[in-house]
XYZ file of C-alpha atoms in Angstrom:
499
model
C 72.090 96.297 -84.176
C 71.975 95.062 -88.095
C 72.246 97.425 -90.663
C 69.003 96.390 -91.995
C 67.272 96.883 -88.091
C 69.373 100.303 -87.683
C 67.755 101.598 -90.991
C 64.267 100.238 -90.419
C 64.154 102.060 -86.713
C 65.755 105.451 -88.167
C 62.877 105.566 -90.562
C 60.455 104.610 -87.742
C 61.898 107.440 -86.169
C 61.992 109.945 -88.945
C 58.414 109.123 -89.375
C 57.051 110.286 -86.087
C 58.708 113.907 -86.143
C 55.978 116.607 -86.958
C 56.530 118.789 -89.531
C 58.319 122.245 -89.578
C 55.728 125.131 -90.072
C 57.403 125.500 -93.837
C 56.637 122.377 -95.067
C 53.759 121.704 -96.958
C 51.672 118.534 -97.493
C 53.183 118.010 -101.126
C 54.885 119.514 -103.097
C 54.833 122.907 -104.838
C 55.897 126.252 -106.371
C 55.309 128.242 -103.309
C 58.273 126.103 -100.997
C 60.416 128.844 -103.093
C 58.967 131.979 -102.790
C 58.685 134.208 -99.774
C 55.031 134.632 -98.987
C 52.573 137.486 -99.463
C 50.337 138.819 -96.755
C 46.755 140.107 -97.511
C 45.880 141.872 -94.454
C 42.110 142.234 -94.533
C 40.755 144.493 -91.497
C 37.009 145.625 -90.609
C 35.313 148.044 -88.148
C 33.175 147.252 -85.191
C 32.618 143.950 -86.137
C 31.596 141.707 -83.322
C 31.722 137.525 -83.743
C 28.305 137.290 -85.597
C 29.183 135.137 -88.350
C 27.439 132.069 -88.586
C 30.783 129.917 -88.370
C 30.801 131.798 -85.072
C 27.230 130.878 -83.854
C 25.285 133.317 -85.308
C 21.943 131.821 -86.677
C 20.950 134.125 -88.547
C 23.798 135.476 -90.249
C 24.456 135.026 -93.660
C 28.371 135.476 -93.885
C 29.131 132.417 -96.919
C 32.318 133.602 -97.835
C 33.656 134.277 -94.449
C 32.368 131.151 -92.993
C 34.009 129.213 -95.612
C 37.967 131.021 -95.118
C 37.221 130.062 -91.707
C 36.643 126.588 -92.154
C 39.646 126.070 -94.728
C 42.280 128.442 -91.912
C 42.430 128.795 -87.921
C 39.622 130.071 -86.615
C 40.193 131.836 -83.004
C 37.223 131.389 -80.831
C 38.304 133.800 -78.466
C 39.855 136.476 -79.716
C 40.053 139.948 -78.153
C 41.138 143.607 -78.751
C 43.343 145.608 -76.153
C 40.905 148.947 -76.351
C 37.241 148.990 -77.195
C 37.961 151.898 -79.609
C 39.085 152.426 -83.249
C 42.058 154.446 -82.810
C 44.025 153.317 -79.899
C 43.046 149.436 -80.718
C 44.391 149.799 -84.426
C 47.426 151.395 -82.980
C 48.362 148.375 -80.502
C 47.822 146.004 -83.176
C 49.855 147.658 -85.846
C 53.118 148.214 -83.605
C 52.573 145.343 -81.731
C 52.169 147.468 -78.224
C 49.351 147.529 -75.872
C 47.738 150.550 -74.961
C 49.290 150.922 -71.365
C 52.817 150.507 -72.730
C 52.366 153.142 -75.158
C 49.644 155.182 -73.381
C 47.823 155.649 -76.093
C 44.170 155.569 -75.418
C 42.508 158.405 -77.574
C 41.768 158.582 -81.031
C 43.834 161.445 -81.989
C 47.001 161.114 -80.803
C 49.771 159.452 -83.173
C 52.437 157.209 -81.502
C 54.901 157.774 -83.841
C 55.095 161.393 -82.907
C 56.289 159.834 -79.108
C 57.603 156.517 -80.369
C 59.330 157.368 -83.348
C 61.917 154.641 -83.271
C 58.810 151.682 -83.467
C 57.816 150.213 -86.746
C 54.386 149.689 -87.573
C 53.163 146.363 -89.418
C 53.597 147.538 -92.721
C 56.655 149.691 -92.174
C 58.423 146.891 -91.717
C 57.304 144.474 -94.397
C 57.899 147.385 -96.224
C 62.194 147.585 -94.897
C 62.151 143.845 -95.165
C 61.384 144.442 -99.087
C 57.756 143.540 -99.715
C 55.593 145.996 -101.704
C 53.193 147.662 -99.344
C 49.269 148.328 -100.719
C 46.511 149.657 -98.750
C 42.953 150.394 -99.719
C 40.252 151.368 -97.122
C 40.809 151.784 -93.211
C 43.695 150.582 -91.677
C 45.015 153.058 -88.838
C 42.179 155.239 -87.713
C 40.646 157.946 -89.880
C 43.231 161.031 -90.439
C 46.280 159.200 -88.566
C 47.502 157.258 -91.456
C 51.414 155.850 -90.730
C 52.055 157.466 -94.271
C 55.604 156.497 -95.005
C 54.579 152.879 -94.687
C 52.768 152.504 -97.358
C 54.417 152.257 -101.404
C 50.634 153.083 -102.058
C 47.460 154.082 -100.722
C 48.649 156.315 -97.950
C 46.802 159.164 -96.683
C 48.071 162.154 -95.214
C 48.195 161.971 -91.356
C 46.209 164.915 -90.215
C 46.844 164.638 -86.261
C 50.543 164.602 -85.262
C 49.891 164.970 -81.497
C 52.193 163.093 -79.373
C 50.863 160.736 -76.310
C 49.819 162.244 -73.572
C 52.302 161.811 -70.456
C 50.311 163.230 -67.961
C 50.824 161.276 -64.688
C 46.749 159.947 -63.442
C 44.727 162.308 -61.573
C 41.421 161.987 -59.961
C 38.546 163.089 -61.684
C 35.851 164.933 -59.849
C 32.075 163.628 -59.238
C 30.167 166.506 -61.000
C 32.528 165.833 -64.040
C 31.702 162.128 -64.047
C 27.799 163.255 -64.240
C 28.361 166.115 -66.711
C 27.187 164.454 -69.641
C 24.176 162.885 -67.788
C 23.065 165.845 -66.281
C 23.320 168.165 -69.327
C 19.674 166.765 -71.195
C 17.319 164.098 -70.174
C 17.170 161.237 -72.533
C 14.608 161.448 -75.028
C 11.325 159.475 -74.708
C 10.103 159.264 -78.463
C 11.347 156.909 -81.305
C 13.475 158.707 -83.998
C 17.191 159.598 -84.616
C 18.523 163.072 -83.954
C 19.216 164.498 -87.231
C 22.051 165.916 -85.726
C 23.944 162.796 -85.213
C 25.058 162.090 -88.456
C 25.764 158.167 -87.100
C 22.546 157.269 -86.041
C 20.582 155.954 -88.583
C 20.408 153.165 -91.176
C 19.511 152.896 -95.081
C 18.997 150.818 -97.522
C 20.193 151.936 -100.433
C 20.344 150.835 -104.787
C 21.347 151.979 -107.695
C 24.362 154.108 -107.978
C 24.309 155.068 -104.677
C 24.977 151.222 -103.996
C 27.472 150.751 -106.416
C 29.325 153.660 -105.407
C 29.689 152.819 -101.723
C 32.863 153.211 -100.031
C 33.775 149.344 -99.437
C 32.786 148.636 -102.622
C 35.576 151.148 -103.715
C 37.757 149.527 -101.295
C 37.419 146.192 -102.521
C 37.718 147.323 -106.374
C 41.248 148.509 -105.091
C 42.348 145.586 -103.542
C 41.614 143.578 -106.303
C 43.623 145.917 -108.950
C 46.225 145.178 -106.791
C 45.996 141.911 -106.394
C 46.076 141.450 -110.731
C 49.250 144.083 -110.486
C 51.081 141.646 -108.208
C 51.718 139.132 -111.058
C 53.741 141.649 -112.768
C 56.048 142.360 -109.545
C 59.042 140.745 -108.845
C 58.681 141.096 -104.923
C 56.418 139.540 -102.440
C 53.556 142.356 -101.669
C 51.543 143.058 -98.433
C 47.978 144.674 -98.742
C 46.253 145.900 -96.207
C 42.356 145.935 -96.907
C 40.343 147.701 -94.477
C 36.844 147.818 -94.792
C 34.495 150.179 -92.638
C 31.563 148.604 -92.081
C 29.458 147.766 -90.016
C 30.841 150.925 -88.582
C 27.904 153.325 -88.553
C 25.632 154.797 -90.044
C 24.720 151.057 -90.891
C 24.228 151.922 -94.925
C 24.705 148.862 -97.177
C 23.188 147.795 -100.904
C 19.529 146.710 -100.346
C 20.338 142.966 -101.406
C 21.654 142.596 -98.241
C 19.161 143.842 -96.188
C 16.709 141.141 -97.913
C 18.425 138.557 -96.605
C 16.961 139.122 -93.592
C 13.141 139.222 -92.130
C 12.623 141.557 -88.953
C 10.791 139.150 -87.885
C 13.248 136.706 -87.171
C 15.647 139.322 -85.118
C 15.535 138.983 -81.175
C 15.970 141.002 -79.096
C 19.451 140.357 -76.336
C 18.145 138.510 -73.466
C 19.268 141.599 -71.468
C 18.378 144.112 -73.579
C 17.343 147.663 -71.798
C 15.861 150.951 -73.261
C 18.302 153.091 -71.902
C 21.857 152.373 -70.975
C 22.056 151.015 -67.487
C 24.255 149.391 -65.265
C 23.162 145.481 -64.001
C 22.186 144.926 -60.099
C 25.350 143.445 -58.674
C 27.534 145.099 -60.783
C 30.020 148.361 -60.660
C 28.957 151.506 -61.591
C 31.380 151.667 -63.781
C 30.734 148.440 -65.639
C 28.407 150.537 -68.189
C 29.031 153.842 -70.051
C 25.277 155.360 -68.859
C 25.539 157.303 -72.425
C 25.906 155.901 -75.841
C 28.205 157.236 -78.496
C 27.093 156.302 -81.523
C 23.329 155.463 -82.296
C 20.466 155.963 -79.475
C 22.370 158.949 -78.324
C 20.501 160.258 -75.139
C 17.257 158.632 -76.860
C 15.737 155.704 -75.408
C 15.157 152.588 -78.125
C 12.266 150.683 -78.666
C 12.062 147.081 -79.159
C 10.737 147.510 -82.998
C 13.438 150.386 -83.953
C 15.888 147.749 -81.605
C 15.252 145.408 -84.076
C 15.454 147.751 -86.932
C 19.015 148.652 -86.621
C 20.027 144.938 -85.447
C 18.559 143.683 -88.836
C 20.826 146.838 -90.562
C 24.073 146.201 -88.595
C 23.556 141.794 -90.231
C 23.515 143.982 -93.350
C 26.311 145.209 -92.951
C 27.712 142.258 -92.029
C 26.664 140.451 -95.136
C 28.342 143.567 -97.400
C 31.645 142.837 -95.862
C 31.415 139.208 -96.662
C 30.131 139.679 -100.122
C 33.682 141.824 -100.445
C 35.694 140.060 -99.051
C 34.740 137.354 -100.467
C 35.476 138.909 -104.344
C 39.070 139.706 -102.992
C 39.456 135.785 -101.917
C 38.311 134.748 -105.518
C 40.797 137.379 -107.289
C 43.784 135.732 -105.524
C 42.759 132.264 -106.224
C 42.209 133.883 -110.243
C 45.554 134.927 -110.088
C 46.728 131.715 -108.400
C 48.105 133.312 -105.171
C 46.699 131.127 -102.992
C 49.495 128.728 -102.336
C 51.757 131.894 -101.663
C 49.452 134.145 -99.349
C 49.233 134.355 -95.847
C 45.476 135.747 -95.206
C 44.519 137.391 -91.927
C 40.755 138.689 -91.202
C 40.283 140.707 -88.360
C 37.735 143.200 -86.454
C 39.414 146.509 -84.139
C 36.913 145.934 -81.536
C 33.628 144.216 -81.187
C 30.181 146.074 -80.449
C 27.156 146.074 -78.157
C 23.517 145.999 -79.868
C 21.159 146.636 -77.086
C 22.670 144.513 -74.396
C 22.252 146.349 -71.070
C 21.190 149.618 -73.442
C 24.146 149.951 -75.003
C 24.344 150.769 -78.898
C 27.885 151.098 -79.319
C 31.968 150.050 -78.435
C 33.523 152.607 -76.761
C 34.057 151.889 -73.263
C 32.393 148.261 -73.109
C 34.432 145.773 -71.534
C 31.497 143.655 -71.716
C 32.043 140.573 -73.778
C 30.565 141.617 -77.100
C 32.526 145.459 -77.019
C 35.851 143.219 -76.500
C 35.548 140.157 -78.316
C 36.220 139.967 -82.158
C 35.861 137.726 -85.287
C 39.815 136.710 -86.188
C 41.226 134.309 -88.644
C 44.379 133.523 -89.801
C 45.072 131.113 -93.292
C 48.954 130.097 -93.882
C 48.568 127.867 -96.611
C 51.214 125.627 -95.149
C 49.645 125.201 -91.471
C 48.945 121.673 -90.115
C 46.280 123.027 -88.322
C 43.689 124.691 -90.848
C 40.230 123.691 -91.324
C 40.197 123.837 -87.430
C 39.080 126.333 -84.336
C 40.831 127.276 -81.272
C 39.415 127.602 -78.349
C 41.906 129.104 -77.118
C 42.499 133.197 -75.711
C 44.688 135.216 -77.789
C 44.705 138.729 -78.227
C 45.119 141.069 -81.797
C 48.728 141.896 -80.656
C 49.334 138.719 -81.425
C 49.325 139.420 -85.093
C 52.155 141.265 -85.620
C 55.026 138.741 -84.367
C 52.857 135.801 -85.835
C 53.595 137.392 -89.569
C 56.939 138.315 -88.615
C 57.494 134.212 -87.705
C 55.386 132.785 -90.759
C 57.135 135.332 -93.236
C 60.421 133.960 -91.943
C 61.729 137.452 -91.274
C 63.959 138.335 -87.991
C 61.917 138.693 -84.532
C 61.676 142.929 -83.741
C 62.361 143.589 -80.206
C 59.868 145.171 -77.650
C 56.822 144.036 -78.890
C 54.126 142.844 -76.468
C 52.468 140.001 -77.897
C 53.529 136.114 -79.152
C 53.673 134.293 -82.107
C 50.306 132.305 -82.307
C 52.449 129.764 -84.805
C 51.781 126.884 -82.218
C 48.458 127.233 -82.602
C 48.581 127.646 -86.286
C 50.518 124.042 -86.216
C 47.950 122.857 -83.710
C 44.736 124.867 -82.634
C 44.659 122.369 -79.479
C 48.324 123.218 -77.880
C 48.568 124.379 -74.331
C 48.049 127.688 -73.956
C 48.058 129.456 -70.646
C 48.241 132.860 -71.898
C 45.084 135.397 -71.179
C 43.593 138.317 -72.563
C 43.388 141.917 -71.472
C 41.385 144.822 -72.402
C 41.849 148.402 -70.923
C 39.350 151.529 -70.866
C 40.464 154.880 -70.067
C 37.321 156.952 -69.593
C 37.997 160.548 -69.107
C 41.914 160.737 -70.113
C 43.024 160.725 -66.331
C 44.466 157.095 -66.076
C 42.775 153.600 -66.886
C 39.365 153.360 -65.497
C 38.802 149.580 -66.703
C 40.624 146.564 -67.133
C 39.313 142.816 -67.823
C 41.350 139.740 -67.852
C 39.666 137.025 -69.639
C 40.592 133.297 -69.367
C 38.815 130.724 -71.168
C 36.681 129.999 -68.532
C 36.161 133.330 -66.583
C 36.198 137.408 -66.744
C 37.600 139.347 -64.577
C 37.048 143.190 -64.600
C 38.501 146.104 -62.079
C 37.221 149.367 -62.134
C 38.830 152.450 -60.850
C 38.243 156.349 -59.913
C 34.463 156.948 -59.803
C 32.077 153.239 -60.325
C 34.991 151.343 -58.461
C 34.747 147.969 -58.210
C 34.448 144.828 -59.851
C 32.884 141.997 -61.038
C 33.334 137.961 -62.098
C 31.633 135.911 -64.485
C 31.304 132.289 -65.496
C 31.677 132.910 -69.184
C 30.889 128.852 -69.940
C 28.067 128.869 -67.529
C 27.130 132.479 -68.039
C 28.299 133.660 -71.151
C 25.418 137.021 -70.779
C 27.494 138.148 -68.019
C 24.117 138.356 -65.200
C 25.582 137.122 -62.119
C 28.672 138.872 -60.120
C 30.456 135.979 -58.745
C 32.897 138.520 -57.643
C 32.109 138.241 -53.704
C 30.906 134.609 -53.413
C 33.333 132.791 -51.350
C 33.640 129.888 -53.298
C 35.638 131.930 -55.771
C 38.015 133.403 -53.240
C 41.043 131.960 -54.909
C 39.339 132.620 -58.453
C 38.850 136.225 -57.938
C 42.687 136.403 -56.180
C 44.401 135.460 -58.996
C 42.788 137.106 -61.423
C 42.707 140.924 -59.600
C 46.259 140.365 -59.512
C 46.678 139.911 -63.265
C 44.193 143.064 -63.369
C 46.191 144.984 -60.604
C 49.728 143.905 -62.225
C 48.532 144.723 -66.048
C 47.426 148.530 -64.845
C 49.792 149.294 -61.947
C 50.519 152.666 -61.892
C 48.058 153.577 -64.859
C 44.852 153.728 -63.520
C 42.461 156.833 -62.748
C 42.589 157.875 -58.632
C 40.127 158.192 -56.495
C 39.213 161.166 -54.917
């Protein structure tokens, strides 16, 4: 071959290789620096944003990070509760490595050579800021943080208990003990259930709007710093009681709200389906109270206006960095602990659902030097994916042990091949796992154990409300095969008996 040829094909060649994940379309200041992380968390969020579907929402500020990063279509949490989901995402473990499936036990106190998100940003030399909710309430990893750490108030180690069955009249305790009420009204009792409005001072002086004050001061100290910082920004809303500014609420007419095409007054468990497919008591609002379709729509309309006050701060932290031109240099994660059920099959609440809306959550990821932003996945991943996805992007060395993968592939290129799929565990009455779904792009697959064995399978492109139980219709055999053995494989060992 001629010199001249030789060349010519070696820069055909040179041409056609993608880029590495560190290169950026042109240019700029930020190739040199390591990069920040602002780590922006919220509670009980499920995927109603509009960028997620959501007609009615009015999320501006969320829906337009979304459309400039990766937005993951179908994301999920490992455990439909605060505690034990924040736990798995922050060392990187699921729940039935670690066992850790209540919201008071702290894994350090069994685990204490595993380093949590920020406890090792924080050894690898970044400054470590958090503001708001990041671990749950009262089990703060402390020593992680340079500042904004709480102390940990429960220190109690996992519990190592081996599974055990769990007797019938136990499983109907908390039914039997009072008959749901038949009026409209919240039990003044249950601090939780209720919603408000609220202006003035009172608004200004909300919790989240604390929390995002904070995160901002910290985002204006960062230009003095000489090392890359990581904040964590948790936000707790729309955790209940559903209280946000009154602007919010206006943005929204009761009249427009519908109802879930499966809503029920009372908590209650579909025909087809295992009993123990629904928690027959809620935990947070219409606590053993039936709800109404006009107070149904009532606290729907609050839990949007929620929605919207998380948007309208995050949003003010997104403009700070760009003020402080930190966008190039800032890797910026938004993510839920768990999603939420509002009414479908009479559930108000997350714990226990491993319906799709209690498992599903809102999760975006912006790496300023991705080929792939400004575009959704459709593909599964899971929230313990975070931790070794920052690790990769920050360009620091791979910890051992941890349970989920780098989602860089699909940062390069939403559209990859990705076979991987999603579990979610429930552990009902501390005796072993009494749930687990597996959930594919195409189907879910949920096992029950102990008391309400069984399971069920549903077409979640054909019929993403979950109605029909494919799980015995022969034309699934093979379906339903290789997903209980995912199930049966994920939990083995782990789950409740029977008695």
């Amino acid at each position: 071959m001629r010199p001249i040829a030789f060349i010519s094909f070696f820069i055909f060649i040179f041409l056609q290789i993608p880029p590495v994940f560190g290169q950026q379309k042109k240019a700029s200041k930020s190739q040199s620096k390591p990069m920040n992380v602002l780590f922006i968390a919220t509670d009980d969020m499920r995927a109603d944003l509009q960028v997620y579907g959501h007609e009615l929402a009015k999320t501006p500020n969320l829906d337009k990070f979304a459309k400039e990063g990766v937005m993951f279509e179908r994301a999920y949490c490992q455990y439909p509760l605060c505690g034990p989901s924040r736990a798995s995402l922050l060392t990187g473990r699921r729940p039935t490595t670690s066992g850790l499936y209540g919201n008071r036990e702290w894994y350090g106190a069994s685990f204490p050579e595993w380093k949590s998100i920020p406890m090792y940003f924080k050894e690898q030399g970044y400054i470590t800021w958090r503001t708001g909710k990041i671990f749950h309430g009262g089990i703060d990893d402390t020593d992680a943080w340079m500042e904004g750490g709480e102390k940990r108030d429960h220190n109690a180690p996992i519990n190592t208990d081996a599974p055990s069955a769990v007797p019938v009249t136990q499983y109907y305790a908390n039914i039997w003990k009072s008959a749901p009420k038949i009026t409209e009204g919240a039990d003044p009792e249950v601090r939780s259930d209720r919603w408000e409005a609220v202006e003035g001072e009172v608004a200004y002086n909300l919790g989240d709007t604390k929390v995002g004050d904070k995160a901002i001061e910290y985002i204006r100290r960062s230009k003095t710093e000489k090392k890359p910082f990581f904040l964590a920004v948790g936000f707790s809303k729309p955790h209940t009681p559903f209280v946000a500014p009154k602007e919010f609420f206006d943005l929204y007419n009761k009249e427009d709200i519908k109802l879930p095409v499966n809503f029920s007054s009372l908590p209650v468990v579909p025909i087809g389906f295992p009993q123990g497919a629904t928690r027959l008591r809620n935990a947070d609002f219409f606590v053993n109270r039936t709800a109404s379709a006009d107070e149904a729509k009532d606290y729907i309309k609050a839990y949007l206006a929620c929605i919207s006050y998380v948007d309208w701060n995050v949003g003010r932290v997104l403009d700070e960095l760009d003020k402080q031109g930190l966008r190039e240099n800032t890797i910026i994660v938004f993510w839920s602990d768990h999603g939420y059920q509002l009414g479908e099959r009479g559930k108000w609440s997350k714990a226990g659902s491993l319906w799709e809306q209690g498992t599903r959550v809102p999760f975006i990821i912006l790496d300023p030097r991705a080929q792939g932003n400004g575009t959704s996945s459709s593909r599964t991943v899971e929230l313990i994916d975070i931790y070794p996805t920052l690790v990769e992007a920050c360009g620091l060395p791979m910890p051992t042990g941890l349970d989920g993968v780098s989602l860089i592939p699909l940062l390069q290129n939403p559209k990859a091949p990705w076979d991987r799929p999603a579990y979610t565990v429930w552990n009902e009455h501390n005796k072993g796992v009494t749930g687990v779904v597996v959930r594919t792009e195409r189907w879910r697959y949920a096992e029950f154990f102990g008391n309400g064995a069984g399971a069920f399978l549903t077409d979640a492109v054909n019929d993403p409300h979950e109605l029909i139980n494919l799980v015995e219709n022969p034309q699934y055999k093979e379906v339903v095969d290789q997903l209980s053995k995912l199930a049966r494989d994920h939990v083995k060992g782990k789950t409740e008996l029977t008695n």
